[in-house]
Short mmCIF file of N, CA, C and O in Angstrom, two decimals:
data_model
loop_
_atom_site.label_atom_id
_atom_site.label_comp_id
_atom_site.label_asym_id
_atom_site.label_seq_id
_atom_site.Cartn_x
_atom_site.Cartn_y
_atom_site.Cartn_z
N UNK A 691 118.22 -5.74 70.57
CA UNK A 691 117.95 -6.80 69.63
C UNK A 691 116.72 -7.56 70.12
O UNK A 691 116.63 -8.00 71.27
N UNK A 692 115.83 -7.68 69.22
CA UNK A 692 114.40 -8.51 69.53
C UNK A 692 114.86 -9.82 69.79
O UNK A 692 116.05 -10.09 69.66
N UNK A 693 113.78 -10.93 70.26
CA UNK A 693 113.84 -12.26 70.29
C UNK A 693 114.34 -12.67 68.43
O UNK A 693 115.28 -13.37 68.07
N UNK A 694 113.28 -11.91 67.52
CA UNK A 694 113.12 -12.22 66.55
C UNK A 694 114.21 -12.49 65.84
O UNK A 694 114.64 -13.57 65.41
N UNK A 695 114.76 -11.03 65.74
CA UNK A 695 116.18 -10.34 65.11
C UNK A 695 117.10 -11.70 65.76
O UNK A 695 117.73 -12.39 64.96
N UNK A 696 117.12 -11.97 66.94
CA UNK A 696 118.34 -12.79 67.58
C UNK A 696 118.13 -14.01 66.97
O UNK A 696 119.16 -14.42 66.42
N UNK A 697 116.94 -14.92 66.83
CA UNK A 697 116.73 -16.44 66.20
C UNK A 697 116.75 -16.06 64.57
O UNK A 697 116.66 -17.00 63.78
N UNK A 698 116.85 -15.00 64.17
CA UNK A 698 117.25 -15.07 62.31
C UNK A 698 118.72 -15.16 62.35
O UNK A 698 119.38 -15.89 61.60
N UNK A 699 119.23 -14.32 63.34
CA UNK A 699 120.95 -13.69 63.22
C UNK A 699 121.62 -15.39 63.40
O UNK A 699 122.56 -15.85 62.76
N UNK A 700 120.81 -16.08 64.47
CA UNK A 700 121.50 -17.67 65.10
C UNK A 700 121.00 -18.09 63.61
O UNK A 700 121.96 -18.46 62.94
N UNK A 701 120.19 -18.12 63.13
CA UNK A 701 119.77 -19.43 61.82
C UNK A 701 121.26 -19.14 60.79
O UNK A 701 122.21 -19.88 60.51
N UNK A 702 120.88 -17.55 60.37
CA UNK A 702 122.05 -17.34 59.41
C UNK A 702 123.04 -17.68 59.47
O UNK A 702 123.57 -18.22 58.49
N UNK A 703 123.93 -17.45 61.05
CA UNK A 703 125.20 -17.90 61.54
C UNK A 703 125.37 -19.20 61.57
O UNK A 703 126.47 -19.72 61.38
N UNK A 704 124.18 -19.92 61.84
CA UNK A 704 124.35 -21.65 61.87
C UNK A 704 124.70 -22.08 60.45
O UNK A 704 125.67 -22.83 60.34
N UNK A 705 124.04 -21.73 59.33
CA UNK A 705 124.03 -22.10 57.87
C UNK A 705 126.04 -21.64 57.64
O UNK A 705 126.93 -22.48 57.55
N UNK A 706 126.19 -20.41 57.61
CA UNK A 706 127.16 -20.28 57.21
C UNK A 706 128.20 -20.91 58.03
O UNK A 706 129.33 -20.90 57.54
N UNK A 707 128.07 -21.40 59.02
CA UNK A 707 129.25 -22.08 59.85
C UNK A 707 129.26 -23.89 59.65
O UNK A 707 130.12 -24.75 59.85
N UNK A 708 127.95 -23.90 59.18
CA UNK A 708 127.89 -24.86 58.47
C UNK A 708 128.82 -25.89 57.22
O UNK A 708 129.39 -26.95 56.98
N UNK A 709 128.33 -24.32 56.66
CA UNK A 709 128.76 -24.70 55.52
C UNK A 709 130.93 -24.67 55.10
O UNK A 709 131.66 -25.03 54.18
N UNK A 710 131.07 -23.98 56.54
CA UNK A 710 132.28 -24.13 56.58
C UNK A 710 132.87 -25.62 57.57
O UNK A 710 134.08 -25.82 57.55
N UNK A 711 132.41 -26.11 57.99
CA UNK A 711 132.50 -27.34 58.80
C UNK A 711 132.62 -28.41 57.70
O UNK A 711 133.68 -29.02 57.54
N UNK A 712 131.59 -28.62 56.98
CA UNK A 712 131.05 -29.37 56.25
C UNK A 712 132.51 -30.63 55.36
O UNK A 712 132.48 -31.86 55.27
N UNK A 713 133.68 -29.55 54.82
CA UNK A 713 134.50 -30.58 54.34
C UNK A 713 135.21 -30.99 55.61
O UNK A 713 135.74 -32.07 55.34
N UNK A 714 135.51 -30.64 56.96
CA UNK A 714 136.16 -31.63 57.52
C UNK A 714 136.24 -32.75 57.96
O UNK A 714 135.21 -33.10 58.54
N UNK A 715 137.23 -33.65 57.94
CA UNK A 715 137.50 -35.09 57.75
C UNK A 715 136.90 -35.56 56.80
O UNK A 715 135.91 -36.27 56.99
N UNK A 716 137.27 -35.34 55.79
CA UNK A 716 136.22 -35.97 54.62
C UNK A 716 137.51 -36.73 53.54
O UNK A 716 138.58 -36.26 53.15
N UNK A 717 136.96 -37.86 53.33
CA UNK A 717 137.75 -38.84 52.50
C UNK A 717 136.98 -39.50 51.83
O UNK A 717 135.87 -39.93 52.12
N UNK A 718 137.78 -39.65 50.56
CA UNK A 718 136.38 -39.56 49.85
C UNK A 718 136.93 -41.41 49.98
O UNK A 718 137.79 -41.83 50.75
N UNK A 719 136.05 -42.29 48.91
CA UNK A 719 136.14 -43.13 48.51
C UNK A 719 136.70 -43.74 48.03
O UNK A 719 136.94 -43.35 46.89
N UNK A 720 137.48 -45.41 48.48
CA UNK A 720 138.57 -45.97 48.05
C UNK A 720 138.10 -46.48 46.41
O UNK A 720 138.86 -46.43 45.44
N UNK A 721 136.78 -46.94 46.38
CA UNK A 721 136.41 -47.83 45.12
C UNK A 721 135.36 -47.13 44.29
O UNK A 721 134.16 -47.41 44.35
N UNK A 722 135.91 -46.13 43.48
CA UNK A 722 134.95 -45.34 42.37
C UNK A 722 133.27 -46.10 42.35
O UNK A 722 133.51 -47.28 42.09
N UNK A 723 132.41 -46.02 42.44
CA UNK A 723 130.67 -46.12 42.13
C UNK A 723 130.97 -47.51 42.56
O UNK A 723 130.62 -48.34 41.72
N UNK A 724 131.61 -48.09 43.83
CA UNK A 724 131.77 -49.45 44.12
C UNK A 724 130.48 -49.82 44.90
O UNK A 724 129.79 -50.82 44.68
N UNK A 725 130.29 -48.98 45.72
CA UNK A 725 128.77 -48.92 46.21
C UNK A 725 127.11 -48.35 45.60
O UNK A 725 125.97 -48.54 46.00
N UNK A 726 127.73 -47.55 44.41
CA UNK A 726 126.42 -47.00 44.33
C UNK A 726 126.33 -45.98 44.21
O UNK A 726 125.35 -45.31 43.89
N UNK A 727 127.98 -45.54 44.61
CA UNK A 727 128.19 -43.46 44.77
C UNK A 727 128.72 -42.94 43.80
O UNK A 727 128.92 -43.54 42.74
N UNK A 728 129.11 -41.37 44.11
CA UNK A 728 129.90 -41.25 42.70
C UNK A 728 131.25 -41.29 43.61
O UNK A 728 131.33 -41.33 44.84
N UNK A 729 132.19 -41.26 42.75
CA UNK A 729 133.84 -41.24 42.91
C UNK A 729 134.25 -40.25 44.06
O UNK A 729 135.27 -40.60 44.64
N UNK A 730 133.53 -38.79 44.65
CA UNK A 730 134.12 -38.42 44.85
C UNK A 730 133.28 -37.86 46.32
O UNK A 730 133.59 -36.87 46.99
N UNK A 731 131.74 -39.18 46.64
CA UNK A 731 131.28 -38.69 47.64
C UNK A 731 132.03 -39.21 48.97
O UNK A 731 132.67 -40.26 48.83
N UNK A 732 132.03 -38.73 49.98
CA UNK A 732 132.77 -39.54 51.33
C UNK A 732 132.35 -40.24 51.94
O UNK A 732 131.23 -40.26 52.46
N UNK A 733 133.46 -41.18 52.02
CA UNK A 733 133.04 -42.27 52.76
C UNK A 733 132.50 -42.33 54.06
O UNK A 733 131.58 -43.14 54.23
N UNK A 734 132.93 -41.54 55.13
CA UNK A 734 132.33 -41.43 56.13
C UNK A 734 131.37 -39.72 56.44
O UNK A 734 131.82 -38.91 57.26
N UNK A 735 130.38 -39.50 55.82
CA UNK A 735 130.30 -38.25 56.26
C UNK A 735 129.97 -37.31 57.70
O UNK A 735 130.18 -36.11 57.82
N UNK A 736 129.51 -38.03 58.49
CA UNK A 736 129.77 -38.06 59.68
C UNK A 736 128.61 -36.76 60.57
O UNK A 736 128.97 -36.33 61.66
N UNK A 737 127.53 -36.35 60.05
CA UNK A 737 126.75 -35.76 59.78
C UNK A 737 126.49 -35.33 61.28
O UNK A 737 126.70 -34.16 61.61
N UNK A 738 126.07 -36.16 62.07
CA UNK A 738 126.02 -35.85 63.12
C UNK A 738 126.90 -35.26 64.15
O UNK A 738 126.55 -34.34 64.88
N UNK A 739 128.13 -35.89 64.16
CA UNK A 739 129.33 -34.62 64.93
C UNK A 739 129.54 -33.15 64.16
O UNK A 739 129.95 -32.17 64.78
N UNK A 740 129.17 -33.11 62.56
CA UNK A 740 129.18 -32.09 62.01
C UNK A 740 128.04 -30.79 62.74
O UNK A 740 128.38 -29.63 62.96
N UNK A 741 127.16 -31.19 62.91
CA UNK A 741 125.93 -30.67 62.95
C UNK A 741 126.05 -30.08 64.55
O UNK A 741 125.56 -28.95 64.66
N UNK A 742 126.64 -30.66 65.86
CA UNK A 742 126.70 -30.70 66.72
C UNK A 742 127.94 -29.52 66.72
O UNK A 742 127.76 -28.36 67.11
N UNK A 743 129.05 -29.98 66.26
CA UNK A 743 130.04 -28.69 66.42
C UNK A 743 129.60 -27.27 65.36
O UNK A 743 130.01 -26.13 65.59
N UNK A 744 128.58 -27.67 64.06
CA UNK A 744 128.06 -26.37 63.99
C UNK A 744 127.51 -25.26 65.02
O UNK A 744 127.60 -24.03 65.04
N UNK A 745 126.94 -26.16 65.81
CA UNK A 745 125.52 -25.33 66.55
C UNK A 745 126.78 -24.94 67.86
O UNK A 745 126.82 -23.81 68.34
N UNK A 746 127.65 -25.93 68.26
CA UNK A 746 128.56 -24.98 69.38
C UNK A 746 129.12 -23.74 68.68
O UNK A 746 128.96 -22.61 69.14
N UNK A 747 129.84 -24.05 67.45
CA UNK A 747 130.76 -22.65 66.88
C UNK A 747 129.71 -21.38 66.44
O UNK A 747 130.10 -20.21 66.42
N UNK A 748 128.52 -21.73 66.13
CA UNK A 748 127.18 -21.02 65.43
C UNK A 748 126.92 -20.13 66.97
O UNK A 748 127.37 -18.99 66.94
N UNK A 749 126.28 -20.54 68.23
CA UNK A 749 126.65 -20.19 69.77
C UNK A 749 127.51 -19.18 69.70
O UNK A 749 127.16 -18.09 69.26
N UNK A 750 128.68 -19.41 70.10
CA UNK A 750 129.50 -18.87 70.36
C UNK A 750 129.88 -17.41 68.99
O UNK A 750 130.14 -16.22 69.18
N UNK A 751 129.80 -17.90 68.18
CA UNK A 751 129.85 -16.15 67.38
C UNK A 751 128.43 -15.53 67.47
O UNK A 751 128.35 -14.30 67.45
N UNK A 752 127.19 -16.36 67.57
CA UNK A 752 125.92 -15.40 68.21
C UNK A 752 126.11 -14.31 69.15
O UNK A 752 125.70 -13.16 69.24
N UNK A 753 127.03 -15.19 69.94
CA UNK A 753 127.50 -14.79 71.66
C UNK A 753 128.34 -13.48 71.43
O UNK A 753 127.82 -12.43 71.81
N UNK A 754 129.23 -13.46 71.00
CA UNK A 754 130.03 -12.48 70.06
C UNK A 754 129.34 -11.26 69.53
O UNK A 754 129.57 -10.10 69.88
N UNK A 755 128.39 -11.70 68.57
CA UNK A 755 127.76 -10.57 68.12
C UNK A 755 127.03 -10.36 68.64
O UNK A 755 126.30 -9.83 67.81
N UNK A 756 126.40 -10.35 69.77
CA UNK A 756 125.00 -10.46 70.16
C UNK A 756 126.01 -9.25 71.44
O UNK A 756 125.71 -8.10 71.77
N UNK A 757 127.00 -9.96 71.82
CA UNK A 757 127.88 -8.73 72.93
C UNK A 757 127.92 -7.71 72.62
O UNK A 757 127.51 -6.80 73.35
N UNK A 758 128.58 -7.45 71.04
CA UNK A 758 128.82 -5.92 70.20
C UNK A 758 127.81 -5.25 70.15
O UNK A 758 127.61 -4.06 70.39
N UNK A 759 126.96 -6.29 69.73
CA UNK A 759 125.09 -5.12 69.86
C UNK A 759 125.26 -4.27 70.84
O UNK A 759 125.54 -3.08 70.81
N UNK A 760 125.04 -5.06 71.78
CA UNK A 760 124.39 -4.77 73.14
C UNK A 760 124.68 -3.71 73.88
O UNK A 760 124.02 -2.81 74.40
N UNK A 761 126.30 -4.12 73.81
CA UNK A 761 127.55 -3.13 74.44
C UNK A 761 127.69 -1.96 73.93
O UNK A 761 128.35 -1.18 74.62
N UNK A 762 127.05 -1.33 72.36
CA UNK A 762 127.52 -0.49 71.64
C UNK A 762 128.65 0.09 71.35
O UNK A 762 128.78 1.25 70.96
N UNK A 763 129.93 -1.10 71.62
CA UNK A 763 130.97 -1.16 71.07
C UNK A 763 131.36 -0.88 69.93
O UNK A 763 132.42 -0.27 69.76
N UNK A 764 130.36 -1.37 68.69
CA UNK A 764 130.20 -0.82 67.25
C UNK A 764 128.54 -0.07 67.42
O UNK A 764 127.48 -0.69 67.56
N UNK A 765 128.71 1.20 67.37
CA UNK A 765 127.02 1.73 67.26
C UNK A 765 126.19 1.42 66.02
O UNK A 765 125.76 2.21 65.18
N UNK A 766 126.06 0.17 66.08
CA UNK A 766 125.06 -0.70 65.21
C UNK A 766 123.55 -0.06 64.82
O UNK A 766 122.98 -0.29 63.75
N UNK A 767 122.88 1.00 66.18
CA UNK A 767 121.75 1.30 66.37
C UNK A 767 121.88 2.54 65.40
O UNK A 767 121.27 2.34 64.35
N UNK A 768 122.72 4.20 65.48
CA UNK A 768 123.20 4.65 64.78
C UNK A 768 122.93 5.01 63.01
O UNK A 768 122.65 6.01 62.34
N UNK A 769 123.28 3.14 62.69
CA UNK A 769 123.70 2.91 61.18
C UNK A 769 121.96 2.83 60.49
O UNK A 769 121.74 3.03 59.30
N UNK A 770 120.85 2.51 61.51
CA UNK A 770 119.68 2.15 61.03
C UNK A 770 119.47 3.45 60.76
O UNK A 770 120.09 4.40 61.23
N UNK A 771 118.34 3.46 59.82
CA UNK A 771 117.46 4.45 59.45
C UNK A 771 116.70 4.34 60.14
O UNK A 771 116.19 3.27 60.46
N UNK A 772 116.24 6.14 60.84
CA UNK A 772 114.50 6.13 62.15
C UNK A 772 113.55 6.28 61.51
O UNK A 772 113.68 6.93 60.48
N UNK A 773 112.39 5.80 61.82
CA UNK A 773 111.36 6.11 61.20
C UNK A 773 110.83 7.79 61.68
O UNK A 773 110.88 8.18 62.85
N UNK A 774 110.39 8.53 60.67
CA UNK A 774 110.07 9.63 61.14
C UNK A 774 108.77 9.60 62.24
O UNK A 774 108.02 8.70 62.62
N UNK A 775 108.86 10.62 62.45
CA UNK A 775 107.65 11.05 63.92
C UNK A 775 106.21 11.58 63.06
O UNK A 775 106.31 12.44 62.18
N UNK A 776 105.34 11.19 63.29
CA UNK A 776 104.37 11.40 62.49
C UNK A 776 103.26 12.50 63.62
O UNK A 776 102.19 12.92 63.21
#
């Protein structure tokens, strides 16, 4: 696995782990558009511990997949198409 291949595989994994983080602890609002919001944004969204336990859980399945590569535990290399020999 290139440098390259490895910082796309971490971006992708960060987004989607993201986006699974994202509703926890979330409550929404006691007083419908009492502030300014709509009804059903949260009150505390908390953005920053979100973002922080993304990038540990995002890590750690990099770490994961980045082992299977390597190890050829799953022959990942195999599944590619070679470029022919010219």
């Amino acid at each position: 696995m290139t440098i390259v291949t490895g910082i796309a595989m971490y971006a992708v994994i960060w987004w989607i782990v993201l986006f699974a983080v994202l509703p926890w602890g979330v409550r929404p609002t006691t007083e419908p558009g009492g502030r300014g919001q709509m009804a059903g944004a949260p009150e505390k969204p908390m953005m920053g511990k979100k973002v922080l336990w993304t990038t540990l859980a995002a890590a750690v399945v990099w770490l994961i997949i980045f082992g299977i590569v390597q190890s050829d535990f799953l022959p990942v290399r195999d599944a590619l198409p070679m470029p022919s020999p010219r």
